[in-house]
Short mmCIF file of C-alpha atoms in Angstrom, two decimals:
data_model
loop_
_atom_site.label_atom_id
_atom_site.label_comp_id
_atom_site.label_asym_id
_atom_site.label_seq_id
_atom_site.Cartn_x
_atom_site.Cartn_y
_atom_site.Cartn_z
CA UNK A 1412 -33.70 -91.87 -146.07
CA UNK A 1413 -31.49 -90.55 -143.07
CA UNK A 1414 -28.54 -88.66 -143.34
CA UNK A 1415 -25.10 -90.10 -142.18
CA UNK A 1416 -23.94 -89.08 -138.54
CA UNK A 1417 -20.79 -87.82 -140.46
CA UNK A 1418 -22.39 -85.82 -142.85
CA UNK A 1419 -24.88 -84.08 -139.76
CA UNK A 1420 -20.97 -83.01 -138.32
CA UNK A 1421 -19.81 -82.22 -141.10
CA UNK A 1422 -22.95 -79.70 -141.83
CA UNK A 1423 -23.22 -78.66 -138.29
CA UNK A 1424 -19.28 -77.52 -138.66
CA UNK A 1425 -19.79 -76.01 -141.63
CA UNK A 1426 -22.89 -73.98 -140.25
CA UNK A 1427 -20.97 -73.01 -137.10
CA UNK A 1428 -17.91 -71.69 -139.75
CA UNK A 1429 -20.52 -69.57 -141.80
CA UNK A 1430 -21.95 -68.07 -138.41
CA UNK A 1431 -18.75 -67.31 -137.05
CA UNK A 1432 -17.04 -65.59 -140.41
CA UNK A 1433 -20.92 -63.98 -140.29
CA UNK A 1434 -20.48 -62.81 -136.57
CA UNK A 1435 -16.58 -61.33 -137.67
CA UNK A 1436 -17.52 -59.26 -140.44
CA UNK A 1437 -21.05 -57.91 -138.15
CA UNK A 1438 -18.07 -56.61 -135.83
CA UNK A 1439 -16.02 -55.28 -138.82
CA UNK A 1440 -18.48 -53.77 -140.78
CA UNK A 1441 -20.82 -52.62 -138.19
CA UNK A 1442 -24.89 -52.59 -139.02
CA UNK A 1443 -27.24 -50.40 -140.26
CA UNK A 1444 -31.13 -50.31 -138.17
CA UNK A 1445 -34.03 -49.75 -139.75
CA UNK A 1446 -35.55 -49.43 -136.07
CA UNK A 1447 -32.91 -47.87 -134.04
CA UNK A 1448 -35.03 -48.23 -131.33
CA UNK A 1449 -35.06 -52.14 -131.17
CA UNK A 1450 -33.93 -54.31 -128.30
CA UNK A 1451 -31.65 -52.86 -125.14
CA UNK A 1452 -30.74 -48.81 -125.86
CA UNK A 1453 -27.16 -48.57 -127.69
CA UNK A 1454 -24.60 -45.79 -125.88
CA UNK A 1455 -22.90 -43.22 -127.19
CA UNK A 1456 -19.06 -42.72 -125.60
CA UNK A 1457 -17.86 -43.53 -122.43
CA UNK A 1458 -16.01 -46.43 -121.06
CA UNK A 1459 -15.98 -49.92 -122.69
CA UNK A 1460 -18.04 -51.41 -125.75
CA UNK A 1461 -19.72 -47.93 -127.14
CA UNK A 1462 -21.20 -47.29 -129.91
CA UNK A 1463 -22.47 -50.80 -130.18
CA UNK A 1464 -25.77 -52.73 -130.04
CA UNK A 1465 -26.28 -56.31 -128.36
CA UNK A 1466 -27.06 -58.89 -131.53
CA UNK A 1467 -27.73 -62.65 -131.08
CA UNK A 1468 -26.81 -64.20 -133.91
CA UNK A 1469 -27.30 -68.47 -133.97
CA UNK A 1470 -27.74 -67.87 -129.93
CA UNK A 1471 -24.46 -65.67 -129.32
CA UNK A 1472 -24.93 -62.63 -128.38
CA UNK A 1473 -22.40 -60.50 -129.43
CA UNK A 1474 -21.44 -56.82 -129.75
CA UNK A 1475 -21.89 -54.74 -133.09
CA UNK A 1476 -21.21 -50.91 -133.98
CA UNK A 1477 -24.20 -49.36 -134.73
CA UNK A 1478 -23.28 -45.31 -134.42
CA UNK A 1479 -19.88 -45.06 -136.25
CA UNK A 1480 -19.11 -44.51 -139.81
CA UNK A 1481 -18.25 -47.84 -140.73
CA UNK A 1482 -21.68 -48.73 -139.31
CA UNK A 1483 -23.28 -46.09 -141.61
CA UNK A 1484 -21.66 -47.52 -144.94
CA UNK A 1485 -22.06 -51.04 -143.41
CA UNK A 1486 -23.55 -53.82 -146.68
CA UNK A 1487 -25.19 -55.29 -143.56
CA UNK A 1488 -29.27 -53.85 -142.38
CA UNK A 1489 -31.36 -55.05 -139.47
CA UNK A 1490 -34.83 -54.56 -140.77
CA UNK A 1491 -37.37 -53.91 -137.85
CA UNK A 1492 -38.52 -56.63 -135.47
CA UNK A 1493 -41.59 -58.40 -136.07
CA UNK A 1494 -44.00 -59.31 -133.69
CA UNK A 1495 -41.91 -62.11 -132.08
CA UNK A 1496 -39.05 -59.62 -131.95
CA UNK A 1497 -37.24 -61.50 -134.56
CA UNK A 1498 -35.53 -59.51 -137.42
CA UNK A 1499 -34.37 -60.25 -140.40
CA UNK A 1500 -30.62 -59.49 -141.52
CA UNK A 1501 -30.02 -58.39 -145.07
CA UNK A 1502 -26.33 -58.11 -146.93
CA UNK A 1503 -27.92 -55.22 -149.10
CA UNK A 1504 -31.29 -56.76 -150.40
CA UNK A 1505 -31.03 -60.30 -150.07
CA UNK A 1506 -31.93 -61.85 -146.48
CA UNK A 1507 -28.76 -64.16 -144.83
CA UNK A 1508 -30.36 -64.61 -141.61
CA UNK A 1509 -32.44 -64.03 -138.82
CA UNK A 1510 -31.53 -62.46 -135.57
CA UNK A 1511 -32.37 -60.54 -132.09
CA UNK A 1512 -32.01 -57.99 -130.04
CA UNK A 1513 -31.75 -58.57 -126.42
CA UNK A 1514 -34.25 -56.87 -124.29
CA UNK A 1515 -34.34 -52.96 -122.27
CA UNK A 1516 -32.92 -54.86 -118.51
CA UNK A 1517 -36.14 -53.84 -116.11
CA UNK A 1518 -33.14 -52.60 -113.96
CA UNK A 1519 -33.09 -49.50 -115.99
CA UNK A 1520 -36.24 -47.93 -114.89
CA UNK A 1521 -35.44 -48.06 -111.54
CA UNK A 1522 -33.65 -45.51 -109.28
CA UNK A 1523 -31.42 -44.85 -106.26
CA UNK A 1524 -33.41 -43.16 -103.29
CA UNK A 1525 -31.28 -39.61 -104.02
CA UNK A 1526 -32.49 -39.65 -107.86
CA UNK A 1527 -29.44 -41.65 -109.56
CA UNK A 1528 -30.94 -43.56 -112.66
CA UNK A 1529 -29.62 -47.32 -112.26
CA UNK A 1530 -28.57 -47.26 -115.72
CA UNK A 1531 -26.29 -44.18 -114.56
CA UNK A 1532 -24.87 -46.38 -112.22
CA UNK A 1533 -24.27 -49.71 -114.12
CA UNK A 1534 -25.17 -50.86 -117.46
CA UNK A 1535 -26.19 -54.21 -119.41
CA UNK A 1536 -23.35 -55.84 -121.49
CA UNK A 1537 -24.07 -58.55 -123.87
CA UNK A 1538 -27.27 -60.25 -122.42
CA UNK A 1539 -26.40 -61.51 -118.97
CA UNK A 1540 -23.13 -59.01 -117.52
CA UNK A 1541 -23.41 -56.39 -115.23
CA UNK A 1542 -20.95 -53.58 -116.27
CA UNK A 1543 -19.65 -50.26 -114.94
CA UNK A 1544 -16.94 -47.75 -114.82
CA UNK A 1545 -16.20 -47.12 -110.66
CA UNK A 1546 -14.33 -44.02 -111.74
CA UNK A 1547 -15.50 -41.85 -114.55
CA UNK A 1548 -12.32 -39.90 -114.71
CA UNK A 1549 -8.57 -40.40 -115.22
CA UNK A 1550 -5.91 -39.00 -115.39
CA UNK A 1551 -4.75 -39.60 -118.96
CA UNK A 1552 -7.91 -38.62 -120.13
CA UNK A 1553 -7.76 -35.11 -118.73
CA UNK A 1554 -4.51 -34.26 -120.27
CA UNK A 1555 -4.62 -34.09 -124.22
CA UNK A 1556 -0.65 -35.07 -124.53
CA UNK A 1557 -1.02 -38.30 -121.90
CA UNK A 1558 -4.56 -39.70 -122.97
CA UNK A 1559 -5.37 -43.07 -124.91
CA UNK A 1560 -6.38 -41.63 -129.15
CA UNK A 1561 -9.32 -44.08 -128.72
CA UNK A 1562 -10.74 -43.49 -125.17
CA UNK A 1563 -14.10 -41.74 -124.57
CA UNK A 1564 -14.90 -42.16 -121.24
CA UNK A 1565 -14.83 -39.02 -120.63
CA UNK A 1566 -18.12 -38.44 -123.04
CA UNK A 1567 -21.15 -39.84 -121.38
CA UNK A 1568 -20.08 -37.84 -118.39
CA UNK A 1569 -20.16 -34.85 -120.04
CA UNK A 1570 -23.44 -35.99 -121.42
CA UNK A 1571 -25.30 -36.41 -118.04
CA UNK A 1572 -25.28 -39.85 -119.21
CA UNK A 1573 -23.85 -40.98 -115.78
CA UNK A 1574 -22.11 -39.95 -112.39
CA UNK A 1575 -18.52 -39.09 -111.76
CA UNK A 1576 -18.12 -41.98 -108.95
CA UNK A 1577 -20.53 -44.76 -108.64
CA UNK A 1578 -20.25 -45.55 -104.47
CA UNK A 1579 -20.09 -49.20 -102.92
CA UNK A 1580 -23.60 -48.30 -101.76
CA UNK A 1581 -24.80 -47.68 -104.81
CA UNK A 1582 -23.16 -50.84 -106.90
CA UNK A 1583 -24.21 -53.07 -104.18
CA UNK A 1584 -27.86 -51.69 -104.54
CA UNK A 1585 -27.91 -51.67 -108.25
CA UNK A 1586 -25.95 -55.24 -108.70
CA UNK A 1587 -29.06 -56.80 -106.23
CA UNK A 1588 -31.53 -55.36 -108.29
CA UNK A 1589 -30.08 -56.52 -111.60
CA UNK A 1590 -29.85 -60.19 -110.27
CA UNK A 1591 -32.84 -60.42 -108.88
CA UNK A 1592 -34.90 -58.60 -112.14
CA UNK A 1593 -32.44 -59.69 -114.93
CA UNK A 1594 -30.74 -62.72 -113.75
CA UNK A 1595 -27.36 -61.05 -114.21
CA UNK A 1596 -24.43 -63.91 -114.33
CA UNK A 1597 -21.17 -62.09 -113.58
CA UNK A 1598 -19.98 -58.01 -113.28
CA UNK A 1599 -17.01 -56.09 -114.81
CA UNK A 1600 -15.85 -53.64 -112.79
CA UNK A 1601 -13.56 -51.21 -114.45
CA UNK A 1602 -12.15 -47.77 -113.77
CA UNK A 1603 -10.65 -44.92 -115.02
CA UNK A 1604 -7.06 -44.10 -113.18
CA UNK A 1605 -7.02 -41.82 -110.51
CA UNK A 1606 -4.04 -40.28 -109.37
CA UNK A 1607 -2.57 -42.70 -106.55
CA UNK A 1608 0.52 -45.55 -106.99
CA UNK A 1609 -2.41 -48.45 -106.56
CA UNK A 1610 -4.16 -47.30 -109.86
CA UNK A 1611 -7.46 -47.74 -109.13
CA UNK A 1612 -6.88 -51.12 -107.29
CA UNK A 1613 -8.14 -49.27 -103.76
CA UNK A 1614 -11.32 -48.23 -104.93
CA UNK A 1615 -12.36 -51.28 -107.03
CA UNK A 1616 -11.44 -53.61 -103.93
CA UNK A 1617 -13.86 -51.20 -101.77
CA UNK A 1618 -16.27 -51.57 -104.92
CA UNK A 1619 -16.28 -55.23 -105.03
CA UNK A 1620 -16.31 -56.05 -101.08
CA UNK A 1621 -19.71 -53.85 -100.93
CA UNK A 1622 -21.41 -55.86 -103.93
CA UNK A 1623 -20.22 -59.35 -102.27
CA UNK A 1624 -21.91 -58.71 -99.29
CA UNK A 1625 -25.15 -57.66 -101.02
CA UNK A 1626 -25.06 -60.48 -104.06
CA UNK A 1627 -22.98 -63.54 -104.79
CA UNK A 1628 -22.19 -62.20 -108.36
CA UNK A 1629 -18.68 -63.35 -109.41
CA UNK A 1630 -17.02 -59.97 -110.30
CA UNK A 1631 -13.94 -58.96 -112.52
CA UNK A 1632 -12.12 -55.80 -112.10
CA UNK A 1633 -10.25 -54.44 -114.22
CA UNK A 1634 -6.99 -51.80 -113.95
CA UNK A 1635 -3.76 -50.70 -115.02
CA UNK A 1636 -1.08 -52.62 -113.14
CA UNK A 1637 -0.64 -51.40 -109.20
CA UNK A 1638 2.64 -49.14 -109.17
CA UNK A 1639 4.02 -48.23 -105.89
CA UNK A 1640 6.64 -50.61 -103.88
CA UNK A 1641 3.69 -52.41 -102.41
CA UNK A 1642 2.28 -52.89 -105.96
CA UNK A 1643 1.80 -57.00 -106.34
CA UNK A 1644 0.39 -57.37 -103.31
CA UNK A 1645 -2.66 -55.44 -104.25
CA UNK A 1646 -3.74 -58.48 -106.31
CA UNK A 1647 -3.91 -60.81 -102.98
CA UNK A 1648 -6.28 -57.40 -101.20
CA UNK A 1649 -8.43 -58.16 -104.70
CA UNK A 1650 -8.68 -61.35 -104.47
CA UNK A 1651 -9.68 -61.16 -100.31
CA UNK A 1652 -12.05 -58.50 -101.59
CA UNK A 1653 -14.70 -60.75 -103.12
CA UNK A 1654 -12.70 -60.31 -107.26
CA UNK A 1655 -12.95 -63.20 -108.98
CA UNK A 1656 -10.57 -62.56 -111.95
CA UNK A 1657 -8.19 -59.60 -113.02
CA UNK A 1658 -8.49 -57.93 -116.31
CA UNK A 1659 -4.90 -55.45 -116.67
CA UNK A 1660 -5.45 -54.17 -120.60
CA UNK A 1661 -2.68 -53.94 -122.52
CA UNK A 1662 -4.82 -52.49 -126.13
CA UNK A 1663 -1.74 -51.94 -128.29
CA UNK A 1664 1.39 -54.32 -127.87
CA UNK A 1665 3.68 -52.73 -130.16
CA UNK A 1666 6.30 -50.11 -127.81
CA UNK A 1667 6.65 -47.63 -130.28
CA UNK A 1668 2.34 -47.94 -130.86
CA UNK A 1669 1.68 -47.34 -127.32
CA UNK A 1670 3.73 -44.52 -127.53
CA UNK A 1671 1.98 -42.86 -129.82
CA UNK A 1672 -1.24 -43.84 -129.49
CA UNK A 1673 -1.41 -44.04 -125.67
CA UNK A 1674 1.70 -41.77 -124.20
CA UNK A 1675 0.43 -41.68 -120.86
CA UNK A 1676 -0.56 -45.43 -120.40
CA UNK A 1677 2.90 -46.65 -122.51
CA UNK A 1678 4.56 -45.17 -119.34
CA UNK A 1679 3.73 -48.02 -117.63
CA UNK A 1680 5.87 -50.72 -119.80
CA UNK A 1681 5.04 -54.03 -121.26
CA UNK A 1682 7.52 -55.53 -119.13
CA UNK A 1683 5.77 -54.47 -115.93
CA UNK A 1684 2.50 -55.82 -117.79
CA UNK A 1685 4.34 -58.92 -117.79
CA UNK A 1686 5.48 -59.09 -114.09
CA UNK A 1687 1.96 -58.19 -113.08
CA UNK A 1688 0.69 -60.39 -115.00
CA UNK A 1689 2.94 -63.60 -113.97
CA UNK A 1690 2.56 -62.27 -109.96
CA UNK A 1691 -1.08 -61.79 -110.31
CA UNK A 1692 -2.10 -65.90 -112.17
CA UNK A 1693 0.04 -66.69 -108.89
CA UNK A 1694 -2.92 -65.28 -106.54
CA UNK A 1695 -6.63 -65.28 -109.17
CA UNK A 1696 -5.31 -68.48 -111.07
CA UNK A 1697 -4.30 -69.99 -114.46
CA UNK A 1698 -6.95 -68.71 -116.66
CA UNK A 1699 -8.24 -65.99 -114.25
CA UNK A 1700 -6.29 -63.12 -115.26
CA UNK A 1701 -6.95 -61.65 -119.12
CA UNK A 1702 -5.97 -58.53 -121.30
CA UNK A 1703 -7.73 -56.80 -124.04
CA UNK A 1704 -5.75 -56.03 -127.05
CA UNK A 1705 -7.38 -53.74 -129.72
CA UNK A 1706 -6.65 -55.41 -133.04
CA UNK A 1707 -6.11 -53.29 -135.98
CA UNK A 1708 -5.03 -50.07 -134.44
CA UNK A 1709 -1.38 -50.64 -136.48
CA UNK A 1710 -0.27 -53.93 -134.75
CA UNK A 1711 0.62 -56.73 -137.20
CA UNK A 1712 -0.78 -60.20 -136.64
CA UNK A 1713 2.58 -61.60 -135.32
CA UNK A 1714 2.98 -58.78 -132.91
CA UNK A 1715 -0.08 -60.00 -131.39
CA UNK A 1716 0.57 -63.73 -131.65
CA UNK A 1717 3.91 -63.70 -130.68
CA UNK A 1718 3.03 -61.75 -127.55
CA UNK A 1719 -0.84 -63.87 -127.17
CA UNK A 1720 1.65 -66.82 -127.02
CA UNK A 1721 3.69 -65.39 -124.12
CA UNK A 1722 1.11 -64.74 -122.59
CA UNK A 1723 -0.80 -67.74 -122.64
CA UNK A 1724 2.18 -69.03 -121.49
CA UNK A 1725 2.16 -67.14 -118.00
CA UNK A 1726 -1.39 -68.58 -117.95
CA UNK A 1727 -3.61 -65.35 -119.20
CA UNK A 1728 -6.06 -64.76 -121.39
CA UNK A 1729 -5.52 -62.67 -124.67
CA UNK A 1730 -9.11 -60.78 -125.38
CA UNK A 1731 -8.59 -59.58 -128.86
CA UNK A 1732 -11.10 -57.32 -130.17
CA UNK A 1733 -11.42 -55.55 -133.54
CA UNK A 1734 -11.29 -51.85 -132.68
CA UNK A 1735 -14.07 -49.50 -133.33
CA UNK A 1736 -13.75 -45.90 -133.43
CA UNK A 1737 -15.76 -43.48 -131.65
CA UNK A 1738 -17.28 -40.38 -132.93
CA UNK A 1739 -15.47 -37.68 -130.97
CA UNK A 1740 -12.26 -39.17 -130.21
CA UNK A 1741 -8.76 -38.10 -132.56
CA UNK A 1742 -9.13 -41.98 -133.76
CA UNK A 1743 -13.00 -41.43 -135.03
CA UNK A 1744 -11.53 -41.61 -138.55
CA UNK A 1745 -9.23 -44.40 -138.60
CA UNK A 1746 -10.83 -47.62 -140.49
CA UNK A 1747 -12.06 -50.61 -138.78
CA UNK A 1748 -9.96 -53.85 -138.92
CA UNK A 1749 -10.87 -55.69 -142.14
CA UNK A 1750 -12.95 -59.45 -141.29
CA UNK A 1751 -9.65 -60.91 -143.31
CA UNK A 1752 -7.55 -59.05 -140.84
CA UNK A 1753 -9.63 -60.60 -137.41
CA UNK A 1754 -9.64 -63.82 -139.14
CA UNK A 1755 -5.96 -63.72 -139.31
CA UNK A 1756 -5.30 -63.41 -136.02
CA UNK A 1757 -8.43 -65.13 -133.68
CA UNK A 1758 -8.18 -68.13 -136.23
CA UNK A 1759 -4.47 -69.59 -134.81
CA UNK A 1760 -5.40 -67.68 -131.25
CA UNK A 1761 -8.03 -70.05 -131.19
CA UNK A 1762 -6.30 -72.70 -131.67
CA UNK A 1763 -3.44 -72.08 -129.34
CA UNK A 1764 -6.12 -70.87 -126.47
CA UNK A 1765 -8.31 -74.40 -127.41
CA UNK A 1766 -4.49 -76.20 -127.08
CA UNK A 1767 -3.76 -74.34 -123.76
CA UNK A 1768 -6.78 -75.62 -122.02
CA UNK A 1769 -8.02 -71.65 -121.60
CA UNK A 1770 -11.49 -71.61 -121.92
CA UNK A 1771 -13.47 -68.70 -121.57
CA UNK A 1772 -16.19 -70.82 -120.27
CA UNK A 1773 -13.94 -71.67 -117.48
CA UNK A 1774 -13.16 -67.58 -116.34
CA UNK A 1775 -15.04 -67.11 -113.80
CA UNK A 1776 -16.74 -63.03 -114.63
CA UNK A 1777 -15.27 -60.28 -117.11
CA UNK A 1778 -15.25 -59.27 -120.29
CA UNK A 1779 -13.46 -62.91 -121.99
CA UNK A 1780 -15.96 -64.46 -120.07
CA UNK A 1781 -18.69 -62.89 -121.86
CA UNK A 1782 -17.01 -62.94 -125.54
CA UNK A 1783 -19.65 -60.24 -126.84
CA UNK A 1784 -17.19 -57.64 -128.27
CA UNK A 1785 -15.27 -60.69 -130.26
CA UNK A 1786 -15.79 -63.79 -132.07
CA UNK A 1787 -12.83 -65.01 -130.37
CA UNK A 1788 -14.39 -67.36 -127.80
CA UNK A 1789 -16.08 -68.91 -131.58
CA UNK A 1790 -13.09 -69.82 -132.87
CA UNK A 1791 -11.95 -71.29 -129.82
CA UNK A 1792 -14.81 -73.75 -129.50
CA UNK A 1793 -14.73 -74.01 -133.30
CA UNK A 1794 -10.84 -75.62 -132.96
CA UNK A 1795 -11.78 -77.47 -129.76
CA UNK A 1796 -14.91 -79.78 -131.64
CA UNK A 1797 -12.17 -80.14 -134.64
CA UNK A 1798 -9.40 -81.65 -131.57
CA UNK A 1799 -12.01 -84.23 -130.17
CA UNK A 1800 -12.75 -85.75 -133.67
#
């Protein structure tokens, strides 16, 4: 006897529900390895998603801590792959499902002709992005009273783990390689700020013009908002450059937060976030121009939605990601945002991003694009199939 096509959508949305609340609390909680050696190497530090492991769960690949406490005390264990590479998740003993790890990139065992590893140079995110940090340093990292309580990108340097600055030569090489071995889809392109008015916006447009001319990769870069009295018209020198979209991070929303969690980056004010926001959708596009904001660093769920609305409003993208804290930064110790906590916020973002028409299907490269380091871009879909019934 066959099944109803109502009932099949009504199981297929409940099944897409469980996987998403499943994907949400992987972030929270973090996961334990029985092989720690499985699938693409995790990092340690530095710039962007650390401390994580690439998981496909249901076909998403998303990003999970792996190396922080949380992670350590985590109910949830990968148990080693089999064969096939498939492994099977537990929540303590009792198997919930069966997931992946993405593959080692063959990119990685290749070098630059003076000796630079390629992984030094750029690194896999998710399963299909192309990521690095142009400039290792910055200049609220090097000052303990200026720099960001949850930043490490100072660490992998120290480690060896990579190069100080990556040159266009060397992206451009790198990006070819990754394309052509990996069938990379898009790049992120972020930096740490050096210590000129343009804030990085320079060296990423030299950065992205190199890899253009090498590769048609769509690339997002990604920087604090161009100071100086020539400031918004950086974003139309991006945009000639070969950059795609415009990621400008705001992490913590709250004034008095940024203060005190990031003194050196709150000097730079909201309100010129939201200028430089507004003049830069004018030159990349509605849709093409995104933030990250760190949930559960001490912002409340209406700070963020009242300020995800405004910004959705201007036409950008709110990337909210549960924060994870990293061994060796004066944040390693604070908890991890509670799955109730996410849920409480990308729930009603996703459906106010699904009733915006902002897609992260439709950005063309970056880190909303890719949706690995939140279940966001789930929800969204999730509250788009609910509209068209």
């Amino acid at each position: 006897m066959s099944t109803s096509p109502i009932f099949e959508a009504n199981r297929e949305s409940t099944d897409r529900q469980q996987t998403t609340a499943l994907m949400t609390e992987l972030q929270s909680f973090g996961l334990r390895l029985a092989d720690p050696g499985a699938g693409a190497p995790s990092r340690r530090g530095g710039a962007g998603p650390s401390d994580h492991k690439a998981v496909t769960v249901a076909g998403t690949t998303i990003m999970v801590p792996v190396h922080t406490g949380s992670a350590f005390n985590s109910p949830f264990i990968a148990e080693a792959p089999d064969a096939d590479g498939r492994v099977q998740l537990k929540r303590g003993s009792i198997p919930i499902a069966q997931i992946s790890f993405p593959k080692q990139p063959r990119f990685y065992a290749m070098q630059t002709l003076d000796g630079v590893p390629y992984s030094h140079i750029a690194t896999l995110h998710g399963v299909d992005v192309l990521a690095t940090t142009v400039l290792q340093t910055c200049i609220r990292y090097e000052s303990r009273r200026k720099s960001c309580k949850f930043c490490s990108i100072g660490q992998s340097l120290a480690a060896g783990r990579t190069i100080a600055h990556k040159t266009p030569e060397q992206l451009a090489e790198v990006a070819r390689a990754a394309v052509l071995l990996d069938g990379v889809k898009h790049m992120v392109m972020t930096t740490g700020t050096p210590a000129t008015p343009d804030r990085g916006a320079q060296v990423l447009c030299d950065s992205a013009f190199a890899v253009r001319a090498a590769v048609d990769l769509p690339i997002q870069a990604q920087c604090e908002p161009p100071g100086g009295d020539d400031g918004d018209r950086w974003f139309a020198r991006m945009k000639a450059a070969g950059i795609d979209s415009l990621g400008m991070h705001l992490e913590v929303v709250t004034p008095a937060l940024r203060e005190q969690i990031m003194p050196g980056k709150a000097t730079v004010s909201i309100e010129r976030y939201m200028e430089a926001f507004e003049a830069a959708v004018a030159v990349f596009g509605r849709g093409q121009v995104s933030t990250y904001i760190l949930a559960g660093l001490g912002d409340t769920t209406d700070a963020i939605l009242d300020i995800s609305a405004k910004l959705i409003g201007l036409g950008v993208y709110p990337f909210v990601v549960p924060f994870v804290p990293i061994s060796g930064t004066p944040l390693e110790d604070h908890p991890a945002p509670s799955p109730e906590f996410m849920r409480s916020i990308l729930e009603p973002l996703g459906a106010m991003l699904s009733a915006a028409g902002l897609r992260s299907t439709d950005i063309k490269a970056g880190c909303g694009k890719c949706g690995a380091c939140s279940s966001l871009s789930s929800y969204e879909k999730q509250d788009a199939r609910h509209a068209a019934r």
